[in-house]
Coordinates of C-alpha atoms in Angstrom, one line a residue:
Chain A
X443 CA 258.2 241.5 105.2
X444 CA 259.3 244.9 103.9
X445 CA 257.9 246.3 107.2
X446 CA 260.2 244.0 109.2
X447 CA 263.2 244.9 107.1
X448 CA 262.3 248.6 107.6
X449 CA 262.1 248.1 111.3
X450 CA 265.5 246.4 111.5
X451 CA 267.1 249.1 109.4
X452 CA 265.5 251.8 111.6
X453 CA 266.8 250.0 114.7
X454 CA 270.3 249.8 113.3
X455 CA 270.3 253.4 112.4
X456 CA 269.0 254.5 115.8
X457 CA 271.6 252.3 117.6
X458 CA 274.4 253.7 115.5
X459 CA 273.3 257.3 116.2
X460 CA 273.0 256.8 119.9
X461 CA 276.3 255.0 120.2
X462 CA 278.4 257.3 118.0
X463 CA 276.4 260.5 117.5
X464 CA 279.5 262.5 116.4
X465 CA 279.6 260.5 113.2
X466 CA 276.3 262.0 112.2
X467 CA 277.4 265.6 112.8
X468 CA 277.9 266.4 109.1
X469 CA 274.3 265.4 108.5
X470 CA 272.9 267.9 111.1
X471 CA 275.4 270.7 110.5
X472 CA 273.3 272.4 107.8
X473 CA 270.6 273.0 110.5
X474 CA 272.9 275.0 112.7
X475 CA 273.8 278.7 112.4
X476 CA 276.9 280.6 113.5
X477 CA 279.0 277.4 114.1
X478 CA 276.7 276.1 116.9
X479 CA 277.4 272.5 117.8
X480 CA 275.4 270.0 115.7
X481 CA 275.2 267.3 118.3
X482 CA 273.9 267.6 121.9
X483 CA 276.8 266.7 124.2
X484 CA 275.7 268.1 127.6
X485 CA 274.5 264.6 128.5
X486 CA 275.1 261.4 126.4
X487 CA 272.2 260.9 124.1
X488 CA 272.3 257.2 124.9
X489 CA 271.9 257.8 128.6
X490 CA 268.9 260.2 127.9
X491 CA 267.3 257.6 125.6
X492 CA 267.7 254.9 128.2
X493 CA 266.3 257.1 131.0
X494 CA 263.4 258.1 128.7
X495 CA 262.7 254.4 128.0
X496 CA 262.9 253.5 131.6
X497 CA 260.4 256.2 132.6
X498 CA 258.0 255.1 129.8
X499 CA 258.5 251.4 130.7
X500 CA 257.8 251.9 134.4
X501 CA 254.8 254.0 133.7
X502 CA 253.3 251.6 131.1
X503 CA 253.9 248.6 133.4
X504 CA 252.0 250.3 136.3
X505 CA 249.3 251.5 134.0
X506 CA 248.9 248.0 132.5
X507 CA 248.7 246.2 135.9
X508 CA 246.2 248.7 137.3
X509 CA 244.0 249.1 134.2
X510 CA 243.8 245.4 133.3
X511 CA 243.1 244.5 136.9
X512 CA 240.4 247.2 137.2
X513 CA 238.8 246.2 133.8
X514 CA 238.6 242.6 135.0
X515 CA 237.1 243.6 138.3
X516 CA 234.3 245.7 136.7
X517 CA 233.4 242.9 134.3
X518 CA 233.0 240.3 137.1
X519 CA 229.7 240.0 139.0
X520 CA 231.2 241.6 142.1
X521 CA 232.2 244.8 140.4
X522 CA 229.7 245.1 137.6
X523 CA 227.9 248.0 139.4
X524 CA 231.0 250.1 138.8
X525 CA 231.0 249.7 135.1
X526 CA 228.9 252.7 134.0
X527 CA 230.9 255.0 136.3
X528 CA 234.2 253.5 135.2
X529 CA 233.2 254.0 131.5
X530 CA 232.3 257.6 131.9
X531 CA 235.3 258.4 134.1
X532 CA 237.5 256.9 131.4
X533 CA 235.9 258.9 128.6
X534 CA 236.1 262.1 130.6
X535 CA 239.6 261.3 131.7
X536 CA 240.7 261.0 128.1
X537 CA 239.8 264.7 127.5
X538 CA 242.3 265.9 130.1
X539 CA 245.3 267.3 128.3
X540 CA 248.6 265.5 129.2
X541 CA 250.4 268.8 129.6
X542 CA 247.9 270.1 132.0
X543 CA 248.1 266.9 134.0
X544 CA 251.8 267.2 134.1
X545 CA 251.8 270.8 135.2
X546 CA 249.2 270.0 137.9
X547 CA 251.4 267.2 139.3
X548 CA 254.4 269.4 139.9
X549 CA 253.1 271.3 143.0
X550 CA 252.1 268.0 144.5
X551 CA 255.3 266.1 143.8
X552 CA 258.0 268.7 143.1
X553 CA 260.2 268.9 140.0
X554 CA 261.9 265.8 138.5
X555 CA 260.8 262.4 137.4
X556 CA 257.9 262.1 139.9
X557 CA 255.3 264.2 138.3
X558 CA 256.2 262.9 134.8
X559 CA 255.8 259.4 136.0
X560 CA 252.4 260.2 137.6
X561 CA 251.1 261.9 134.5
X562 CA 252.3 259.1 132.2
X563 CA 250.7 256.5 134.5
X564 CA 247.4 258.4 134.7
X565 CA 247.3 259.1 131.0
X566 CA 248.3 255.5 130.1
X567 CA 245.5 253.9 132.1
X568 CA 242.7 254.9 129.8
X569 CA 243.6 253.3 126.5
X570 CA 244.5 250.0 128.3
X571 CA 241.3 250.0 130.3
X572 CA 239.1 250.7 127.3
X573 CA 240.8 248.1 125.2
X574 CA 240.7 245.5 128.0
X575 CA 236.9 246.1 128.3
X576 CA 236.5 245.8 124.5
X577 CA 238.7 242.7 124.4
X578 CA 236.8 240.9 127.2
X579 CA 233.5 242.0 125.6
X580 CA 234.6 240.5 122.2
X581 CA 234.9 237.0 123.6
X582 CA 231.9 235.1 122.2
X583 CA 229.4 234.2 124.9
X584 CA 229.2 230.7 123.4
X585 CA 232.9 230.2 124.1
X586 CA 232.4 231.2 127.7
X587 CA 229.4 229.0 127.9
X588 CA 231.4 226.0 126.6
X589 CA 234.1 226.6 129.1
X590 CA 231.5 226.7 131.9
X591 CA 230.1 223.4 130.5
X592 CA 233.5 221.7 130.8
X593 CA 233.4 222.5 134.5
X594 CA 235.9 225.4 134.6
X595 CA 235.7 227.7 137.6
X596 CA 235.3 231.4 137.0
X597 CA 239.0 232.0 137.7
X598 CA 240.0 229.2 135.3
X599 CA 237.7 230.7 132.6
X600 CA 239.3 234.1 133.0
X601 CA 242.8 232.8 132.9
X602 CA 242.5 230.1 130.3
X603 CA 239.8 231.5 128.0
X604 CA 238.9 235.1 128.4
X605 CA 242.3 236.7 128.9
X606 CA 244.1 234.8 126.1
X607 CA 241.3 235.6 123.6
X608 CA 241.3 239.3 124.7
X609 CA 245.1 239.5 124.7
X610 CA 245.6 241.0 121.2
X611 CA 243.1 243.8 121.9
X612 CA 244.7 244.5 125.3
X613 CA 248.1 244.6 123.8
X614 CA 247.0 247.1 121.2
X615 CA 245.8 249.3 124.1
X616 CA 249.3 248.9 125.8
X617 CA 250.9 249.9 122.5
X618 CA 248.7 253.0 122.3
X619 CA 249.6 253.9 125.9
X620 CA 253.4 253.4 125.2
X621 CA 253.3 255.7 122.2
X622 CA 251.4 258.4 124.0
X623 CA 253.8 258.0 127.0
X624 CA 256.9 258.3 124.7
X625 CA 255.7 261.6 123.3
X626 CA 254.4 262.9 126.7
X627 CA 257.7 262.1 128.4
X628 CA 259.5 264.6 126.2
X629 CA 257.3 267.3 127.8
X630 CA 258.5 266.0 131.1
X631 CA 261.8 267.8 130.5
X632 CA 259.9 271.1 131.2
X633 CA 259.6 269.9 134.8
X634 CA 263.2 268.6 134.9
X635 CA 262.7 264.9 134.2
X636 CA 265.7 263.3 132.5
X637 CA 264.3 262.5 129.0
X638 CA 265.1 263.2 125.4
X639 CA 262.9 266.3 125.7
X640 CA 266.0 267.9 127.3
X641 CA 267.7 267.9 123.9
X642 CA 264.6 269.5 122.2
X643 CA 264.3 272.2 124.9
X644 CA 268.0 273.0 124.7
X645 CA 267.4 273.4 121.0
X646 CA 264.4 275.7 121.5
X647 CA 266.3 277.8 124.1
X648 CA 269.4 278.3 121.9
X649 CA 267.5 278.4 118.6
X650 CA 269.5 275.4 117.4
X651 CA 267.3 273.3 115.1
X652 CA 269.8 270.5 114.9
X653 CA 269.1 269.7 118.6
X654 CA 265.3 269.9 118.1
X655 CA 265.5 267.6 115.1
X656 CA 267.8 265.0 116.7
X657 CA 265.7 264.9 119.9
X658 CA 262.5 264.6 117.9
X659 CA 263.9 262.0 115.5
X660 CA 265.2 259.7 118.2
X661 CA 261.8 259.8 120.0
X662 CA 259.9 259.3 116.8
X663 CA 262.2 256.3 115.9
X664 CA 261.7 254.8 119.3
X665 CA 257.9 255.2 118.9
X666 CA 258.0 253.6 115.5
X667 CA 260.1 250.7 116.7
X668 CA 258.0 250.0 119.8
X669 CA 254.8 250.3 117.8
X670 CA 256.2 247.9 115.1
X671 CA 257.3 245.4 117.8
X672 CA 253.9 245.4 119.4
X673 CA 252.2 244.9 116.1
X674 CA 254.4 241.9 115.4
X675 CA 253.5 240.4 118.8
X676 CA 249.8 241.2 118.3
X677 CA 249.9 239.5 114.9
X678 CA 251.7 236.5 116.2
X679 CA 249.1 236.1 119.0
X680 CA 245.9 236.6 117.1
X681 CA 245.7 233.4 115.1
X682 CA 246.8 231.2 118.0
X683 CA 244.4 232.9 120.4
X684 CA 241.4 232.5 118.0
X685 CA 241.7 228.8 118.6
X686 CA 239.6 228.3 121.7
X687 CA 241.6 226.8 124.5
X688 CA 244.8 227.2 122.5
Chain B
X453 CA 212.8 251.7 136.4
X454 CA 214.3 249.0 138.5
X455 CA 217.8 249.1 139.8
X456 CA 218.1 245.5 140.5
X457 CA 220.5 243.5 138.4
X458 CA 220.8 239.8 137.7
X459 CA 224.0 239.2 139.7
X460 CA 223.0 235.6 140.6
X461 CA 222.4 236.6 144.2
X462 CA 219.1 237.9 145.7
X463 CA 219.5 241.5 146.7
X464 CA 218.5 242.8 150.0
X465 CA 216.3 245.9 150.1
X466 CA 219.1 248.1 151.5
X467 CA 222.3 246.9 149.8
X468 CA 225.5 248.8 150.0
X469 CA 226.2 250.5 146.7
X470 CA 229.6 250.0 145.1
X471 CA 230.0 253.3 143.2
X472 CA 228.6 255.2 146.2
X473 CA 231.0 253.4 148.5
X474 CA 234.0 254.3 146.3
X475 CA 233.0 257.9 146.3
X476 CA 232.4 257.9 150.0
X477 CA 235.9 256.3 150.6
X478 CA 237.5 259.0 148.5
X479 CA 235.5 261.8 150.0
X480 CA 235.9 260.8 153.6
X481 CA 239.7 260.4 153.0
X482 CA 239.7 263.9 151.6
X483 CA 238.3 265.3 154.9
X484 CA 241.5 264.3 156.7
X485 CA 243.6 266.3 154.1
X486 CA 244.2 270.1 154.3
X487 CA 241.4 272.0 152.5
X488 CA 243.2 275.2 151.6
X489 CA 246.8 276.5 151.5
X490 CA 247.2 279.9 153.1
X491 CA 250.3 282.0 152.1
X492 CA 251.3 285.5 153.0
X493 CA 252.2 286.1 149.2
X494 CA 252.1 284.1 146.1
X495 CA 255.6 282.7 146.0
X496 CA 256.4 281.5 149.5
X497 CA 255.2 278.2 151.0
X498 CA 252.4 278.7 153.5
X499 CA 250.4 276.7 156.0
X500 CA 247.8 274.1 155.2
X501 CA 244.4 274.3 156.9
X502 CA 241.5 271.9 157.1
X503 CA 238.0 273.3 156.4
X504 CA 237.0 273.7 160.1
X505 CA 240.4 275.4 160.8
X506 CA 239.7 277.9 158.0
X507 CA 236.0 278.5 158.4
X508 CA 235.1 277.5 161.9
X509 CA 231.7 276.1 162.6
X510 CA 230.5 276.8 159.1
X511 CA 233.3 274.6 157.8
X512 CA 232.3 271.8 160.1
X513 CA 228.7 272.1 158.9
X514 CA 229.8 271.8 155.3
X515 CA 231.9 268.7 156.1
X516 CA 228.9 267.2 158.0
X517 CA 226.6 267.8 155.0
X518 CA 229.1 266.2 152.6
X519 CA 229.6 263.2 155.0
X520 CA 225.8 262.7 155.1
X521 CA 225.5 262.8 151.3
X522 CA 228.4 260.3 150.9
X523 CA 227.1 257.9 153.5
X524 CA 223.6 258.0 151.9
X525 CA 225.2 257.1 148.6
X526 CA 227.3 254.3 150.1
X527 CA 224.5 252.7 151.9
X528 CA 222.0 252.5 149.1
X529 CA 221.5 253.3 145.5
X530 CA 219.4 256.4 144.8
X531 CA 217.5 257.0 141.6
X532 CA 220.1 258.2 139.0
X533 CA 218.6 261.7 138.9
X534 CA 218.7 262.1 142.7
X535 CA 222.3 260.9 142.8
X536 CA 223.2 263.4 140.1
X537 CA 221.6 266.2 142.0
X538 CA 223.2 265.1 145.3
X539 CA 226.7 265.0 143.7
X540 CA 226.1 268.4 142.0
X541 CA 224.9 269.9 145.3
X542 CA 227.9 268.5 147.2
X543 CA 230.3 270.0 144.5
X544 CA 228.6 273.3 144.7
X545 CA 228.7 273.3 148.5
X546 CA 232.5 272.6 148.5
X547 CA 233.1 275.3 145.9
X548 CA 231.1 277.9 148.0
X549 CA 233.0 276.8 151.1
X550 CA 236.3 277.3 149.2
X551 CA 235.2 280.9 148.3
X552 CA 234.1 281.6 151.9
X553 CA 237.3 280.2 153.3
X554 CA 239.4 282.3 151.0
X555 CA 237.4 285.5 151.9
X556 CA 237.7 284.8 155.6
X557 CA 241.4 284.0 155.5
X558 CA 242.5 286.9 153.3
X559 CA 240.5 289.4 155.3
X560 CA 243.2 289.2 157.9
X561 CA 246.1 288.8 155.5
X562 CA 246.2 291.9 153.4
X563 CA 246.0 292.1 149.6
X564 CA 249.1 290.0 149.0
X565 CA 247.7 287.0 150.9
X566 CA 246.9 283.9 148.8
X567 CA 244.5 281.2 149.5
X568 CA 244.6 278.3 147.1
X569 CA 242.7 275.0 147.1
X570 CA 244.7 272.1 148.6
X571 CA 244.6 268.3 148.3
X572 CA 241.5 268.0 150.6
X573 CA 239.4 270.3 148.4
X574 CA 240.3 268.5 145.2
X575 CA 239.8 265.0 146.7
X576 CA 236.4 265.9 148.1
X577 CA 235.4 267.6 144.8
X578 CA 236.5 264.4 143.0
X579 CA 234.2 262.4 145.2
X580 CA 231.2 264.7 144.6
X581 CA 231.8 264.7 140.8
X582 CA 232.1 260.9 140.9
X583 CA 228.7 260.7 142.4
X584 CA 227.3 263.1 139.9
X585 CA 229.0 261.2 137.0
X586 CA 227.6 257.9 138.3
X587 CA 224.1 259.4 138.4
X588 CA 224.5 260.9 134.9
X589 CA 225.9 257.6 133.4
X590 CA 223.0 255.6 134.8
X591 CA 220.5 258.2 133.7
X592 CA 220.9 257.0 130.1
X593 CA 219.4 260.3 129.1
X594 CA 218.3 261.2 125.5
X595 CA 220.6 263.7 123.7
X596 CA 218.2 266.6 124.3
X597 CA 218.4 266.1 128.1
X598 CA 222.1 265.7 127.9
X599 CA 222.5 269.0 126.1
X600 CA 220.4 270.6 128.8
X601 CA 222.5 269.1 131.5
X602 CA 225.7 270.2 129.8
X603 CA 224.3 273.7 129.4
X604 CA 223.2 273.8 133.0
X605 CA 226.6 272.7 134.2
X606 CA 228.4 275.4 132.1
X607 CA 225.9 278.0 133.2
X608 CA 226.4 277.1 136.8
X609 CA 230.2 277.4 136.6
X610 CA 229.9 280.7 134.8
X611 CA 227.5 282.0 137.3
X612 CA 229.8 280.9 140.2
X613 CA 232.8 282.7 138.6
X614 CA 230.8 285.9 137.9
X615 CA 229.1 286.1 141.2
X616 CA 232.4 287.0 142.9
X617 CA 232.0 284.4 145.7
X618 CA 235.3 282.9 144.5
X619 CA 237.0 286.2 144.0
X620 CA 239.5 285.7 146.9
X621 CA 240.7 282.3 145.7
X622 CA 244.2 282.6 144.5
X623 CA 243.5 281.5 140.9
X624 CA 240.9 284.2 140.5
X625 CA 243.2 286.8 142.1
X626 CA 245.7 285.8 139.5
X627 CA 243.0 286.2 136.9
X628 CA 242.0 289.6 138.2
X629 CA 245.6 290.8 137.9
X630 CA 245.8 289.9 134.2
X631 CA 242.2 289.7 132.9
X632 CA 243.0 291.4 129.5
X633 CA 245.9 289.1 128.9
X634 CA 243.7 286.1 129.9
X635 CA 241.1 287.1 127.4
X636 CA 243.7 287.5 124.6
X637 CA 245.3 284.1 125.4
X638 CA 241.8 282.5 125.5
X639 CA 241.0 283.8 122.0
X640 CA 244.4 282.7 120.8
X641 CA 244.0 279.3 122.3
X642 CA 240.6 278.8 120.7
X643 CA 241.8 280.2 117.4
X644 CA 244.7 277.7 117.4
X645 CA 242.4 274.7 118.1
X646 CA 239.6 275.6 115.7
X647 CA 241.7 277.0 112.9
X648 CA 243.8 273.9 112.8
X649 CA 240.7 271.7 112.9
X650 CA 239.2 273.8 110.0
X651 CA 242.3 273.4 107.9
X652 CA 242.5 269.7 108.7
X653 CA 238.9 269.3 107.5
X654 CA 239.5 271.4 104.4
X655 CA 242.5 269.3 103.3
X656 CA 241.7 266.0 105.1
X657 CA 238.2 265.4 103.7
X658 CA 239.1 265.6 100.0
X659 CA 242.2 263.6 100.8
X660 CA 240.1 260.9 102.5
X661 CA 237.7 260.8 99.6
X662 CA 240.6 260.4 97.2
X663 CA 242.0 257.6 99.2
X664 CA 238.6 255.9 99.3
X665 CA 238.5 256.0 95.5
X666 CA 242.2 255.1 95.0
X667 CA 243.0 252.2 97.2
X668 CA 246.6 252.0 95.9
X669 CA 247.5 255.4 97.5
X670 CA 246.4 254.4 101.0
X671 CA 249.5 252.7 102.4
X672 CA 251.8 255.6 101.4
X673 CA 249.6 258.5 102.6
X674 CA 248.3 256.8 105.8
X675 CA 251.9 255.6 106.5
X676 CA 253.3 259.1 106.3
X677 CA 250.5 260.5 108.5
X678 CA 251.1 257.7 111.0
X679 CA 254.8 258.7 111.2
X680 CA 253.8 262.3 111.8
X681 CA 251.8 261.2 114.9
X682 CA 254.9 259.6 116.4
X683 CA 256.9 262.9 116.3
X684 CA 256.8 264.3 119.8
X685 CA 254.7 267.4 120.0
X686 CA 257.5 269.4 121.5
X687 CA 259.8 268.6 118.5
X688 CA 257.2 269.2 115.8
X689 CA 256.3 272.6 117.3
X690 CA 260.0 273.3 117.6
X691 CA 261.0 272.3 114.1
X692 CA 258.2 274.4 112.6
X693 CA 259.9 277.6 113.7
X694 CA 263.0 277.3 111.5
X695 CA 261.2 275.5 108.8
X696 CA 258.5 278.1 108.3
X697 CA 261.1 280.9 108.9
X698 CA 263.0 279.5 106.0
X699 CA 259.9 279.3 103.8
X700 CA 259.0 282.9 104.6
X701 CA 262.4 284.1 103.8
X702 CA 263.0 282.1 100.6
X703 CA 259.7 281.5 98.9
X704 CA 258.4 284.6 97.1
X705 CA 255.0 285.7 98.3
X706 CA 255.0 283.4 101.3
X707 CA 255.6 286.1 103.9
X708 CA 252.9 288.2 102.3
X709 CA 250.5 285.3 102.6
X710 CA 251.0 285.3 106.4
X711 CA 253.6 282.5 106.6
X712 CA 256.1 283.2 109.4
X713 CA 258.5 281.4 111.6
X714 CA 257.4 283.2 114.7
X715 CA 254.1 283.7 116.6
X716 CA 251.0 281.7 116.1
X717 CA 251.8 280.3 112.7
X718 CA 254.3 277.5 113.6
X719 CA 251.9 276.2 116.3
X720 CA 249.0 276.3 113.9
X721 CA 250.8 274.2 111.3
X722 CA 252.0 271.6 113.9
X723 CA 248.4 271.2 115.2
X724 CA 247.2 270.9 111.6
X725 CA 249.7 268.1 110.9
X726 CA 248.6 266.2 114.0
X727 CA 244.9 266.6 113.0
X728 CA 245.2 265.1 109.5
X729 CA 245.5 261.4 110.4
X730 CA 242.2 261.2 112.4
X731 CA 240.3 263.2 109.7
X732 CA 241.7 261.2 106.8
X733 CA 241.5 257.8 108.4
X734 CA 237.9 258.3 109.6
X735 CA 236.8 259.6 106.2
X736 CA 238.2 256.5 104.6
X737 CA 236.7 254.1 107.2
X738 CA 233.3 255.9 107.1
X739 CA 233.1 255.9 103.3
X740 CA 234.2 252.3 103.1
X741 CA 231.5 251.3 105.5
X742 CA 228.6 252.5 103.4
X743 CA 226.9 249.3 102.1
X744 CA 227.5 248.6 98.5
X745 CA 223.8 247.9 97.7
X746 CA 222.9 251.4 98.9
X747 CA 225.6 252.9 96.6
X748 CA 224.4 250.9 93.7
X749 CA 220.7 251.8 94.4
X750 CA 221.6 255.5 94.3
X751 CA 223.6 255.0 91.1
X752 CA 220.6 253.0 89.7
X753 CA 218.3 256.0 90.4
X754 CA 220.4 257.9 87.8
X755 CA 222.6 259.9 90.3
X756 CA 226.0 260.9 89.0
X757 CA 229.1 259.8 91.0
X758 CA 229.4 263.3 92.5
X759 CA 225.7 263.2 93.6
X760 CA 226.1 259.7 95.1
X761 CA 229.1 261.0 97.1
X762 CA 227.4 264.2 98.2
X763 CA 223.8 263.0 98.8
X764 CA 224.3 259.4 100.0
X765 CA 227.9 258.7 101.1
X766 CA 228.8 261.8 103.0
X767 CA 225.5 262.0 105.1
X768 CA 226.0 258.4 106.0
X769 CA 229.6 259.0 107.0
X770 CA 228.8 261.9 109.1
X771 CA 228.8 260.2 112.6
X772 CA 232.3 258.7 111.9
X773 CA 233.4 262.2 110.7
X774 CA 232.1 263.8 113.7
X775 CA 233.9 261.3 115.9
X776 CA 237.1 262.4 114.1
X777 CA 236.2 266.0 114.8
X778 CA 235.8 265.1 118.5
X779 CA 239.3 263.4 118.6
X780 CA 240.9 266.3 116.8
X781 CA 239.3 269.1 118.8
X782 CA 240.0 267.6 122.2
X783 CA 243.5 266.7 121.2
X784 CA 244.2 270.2 119.7
X785 CA 242.8 272.0 122.7
X786 CA 245.3 270.0 124.8
X787 CA 248.2 270.3 122.5
X788 CA 247.7 274.0 121.9
X789 CA 249.2 274.4 125.4
X790 CA 252.6 273.5 123.9
X791 CA 252.3 276.6 121.8
X792 CA 253.0 278.6 125.0
X793 CA 256.5 277.2 125.0
X794 CA 257.4 278.4 121.5
X795 CA 255.8 281.9 121.8
X796 CA 252.5 280.9 120.1
X797 CA 250.5 282.1 123.1
X798 CA 247.3 280.5 124.4
X799 CA 246.7 279.1 127.9
X800 CA 250.1 277.4 127.7
X801 CA 251.7 280.8 128.2
X802 CA 250.4 280.8 131.8
X803 CA 251.3 277.2 132.3
X804 CA 254.9 277.5 131.4
X805 CA 255.3 280.9 133.0
X806 CA 253.9 279.3 136.2
X807 CA 256.3 276.3 135.9
X808 CA 259.2 278.7 135.5
X809 CA 258.3 280.7 138.6
X810 CA 257.0 277.6 140.5
X811 CA 253.8 279.7 140.9
X812 CA 251.0 277.2 141.3
X813 CA 248.2 279.7 140.8
X814 CA 249.6 280.7 137.4
X815 CA 249.8 277.0 136.4
X816 CA 246.2 276.6 137.4
X817 CA 245.1 279.7 135.6
X818 CA 246.4 278.1 132.4
X819 CA 245.6 274.4 133.1
X820 CA 242.0 274.7 134.5
X821 CA 240.5 276.6 131.5
X822 CA 242.3 274.2 129.1
X823 CA 240.8 271.2 130.9
X824 CA 237.4 272.8 131.1
X825 CA 237.5 273.6 127.3
X826 CA 238.6 270.1 126.4
X827 CA 235.9 268.6 128.7
X828 CA 233.1 270.7 127.3
X829 CA 234.2 270.1 123.7
X830 CA 234.5 266.3 124.3
X831 CA 231.1 266.0 126.0
X832 CA 229.3 268.2 123.5
X833 CA 230.7 266.3 120.5
X834 CA 229.9 263.0 122.2
X835 CA 226.3 264.1 122.5
X836 CA 226.3 265.3 118.9
X837 CA 227.7 261.9 117.7
X838 CA 225.0 260.0 119.7
X839 CA 222.3 262.3 118.2
X840 CA 223.5 261.6 114.7
X841 CA 223.7 257.8 115.3
X842 CA 220.2 257.9 116.8
X843 CA 218.9 259.8 113.8
X844 CA 220.7 257.5 111.3
X845 CA 219.4 254.4 113.0

């Protein structure tokens, strides 16, 4: 309960800051030197936050569709041969540093949102893929057997039994992906993507800590809110999903 | 060993192999893409050449060899060891072809000419490595053999780089122009990654043990560390500069102790903060997982609480701890790149300099060693964890 109250308060504070950042200037003023501005005004913070979220949302949506689809494929009889390879590619892929992926995407796609989107998608695939595999593997064989016994086709079993039971674990993979993407998207500003990283970089370039703090705080607040929201959904789904067929 | 699997369908003697087919599709697609990019100097855009266009008949021969390997893999499943060898050989062949193409092209282009790998090279290399990875994954080798394979892979790459066959490839030209700086940044990068890991272990282990003993403290401490993880790396690194600068200026003795708002120190502290959560959380999880009867048996033998902790609990927790070390080390090697943006050095210095100048070779000079380091660290610690689990079982 306290967690929910905390989330609502955080959401309210974030909304207030994004809508009327000037009101918060006195709070950030002590971090500035030589009368530098306390609030980033080059671009509206609200617009940057929305574009940041849009980038993350698009990337996570693509990652989820691809990763869940692929994880389902390699756990069916037709694709099972690919499982060992997919596993090792996923674990190797996880060691690739996001910044390196981002930097390497630039020459292929130019500066802007493109390389950031690609890096976010690539990096978001792995947690979702791993969690979907784990979720599908956690479905008790007896349950699948029972579903088969009632005459369900493989497709029906997948839709009505396996996926609902695996959903909480899949969602926690999506949450992980979204959090990583939120943080990585800030680095996207180094390749000219429109994200909250712009504020942080402006702060780094002009040695204005107020900019660094407000950019970082907004991203951190977004991450906490999204993570909290996902956890609520996971919790709401888990008991219902544990009832077979429910 | 048999490669047949119970798929519910009888298998023909020669059945198409799915992983092989995927690699073949990628590799054959890569043949249509340009193999190298040739530029009169390192800044301007240049022309893209396929392997035969760059290397003539020799290039065609390499492509034919690769196509043969890929078709072989797609049409039937080799023994894992053979497939690993085929994939490795294909990768080696492609790399040698890249070196030869660079030498041939820059012979006519003067010292400023740049030949860099293009999409075709990377795609075909990916196909070769997929084959090798499929072989390695199905080999299900013991840790000793996996160590040997890892060492062989590292030695092969080192030998390739030292032999000079790749000397005319743009990344290595870039390296030759700044070898001393490269070595300095490499040392700095490693120091950042390992020193922050060491500090996280020194603080995180006792903290984890304390949380294991005092359940009441868990929500607060783990909650704070959780929030630290959500701060974007760019901001955490950035905030450290003024924060530590203030500490150095206002806390007596801090500056003398090496605390500073510039250079490596802010990056080190930021990495340390990110490392704490995995270390602390895994210590708690690992200690909690030690079966109570074992703990009680040790206590029954007359061991003190400290002895139980040191001689029973910690050894049993080691695999989980090592898993945390893997997470932290791989993460820190990657995140240390950000230090390049705030003047902390490391390979990130090349990456961001390259991004500023839109100089691909410079980006590669920073990104490739970072990826290689993270990869080797990840694989090595995976093997170590497997070895410990095997020993414990």
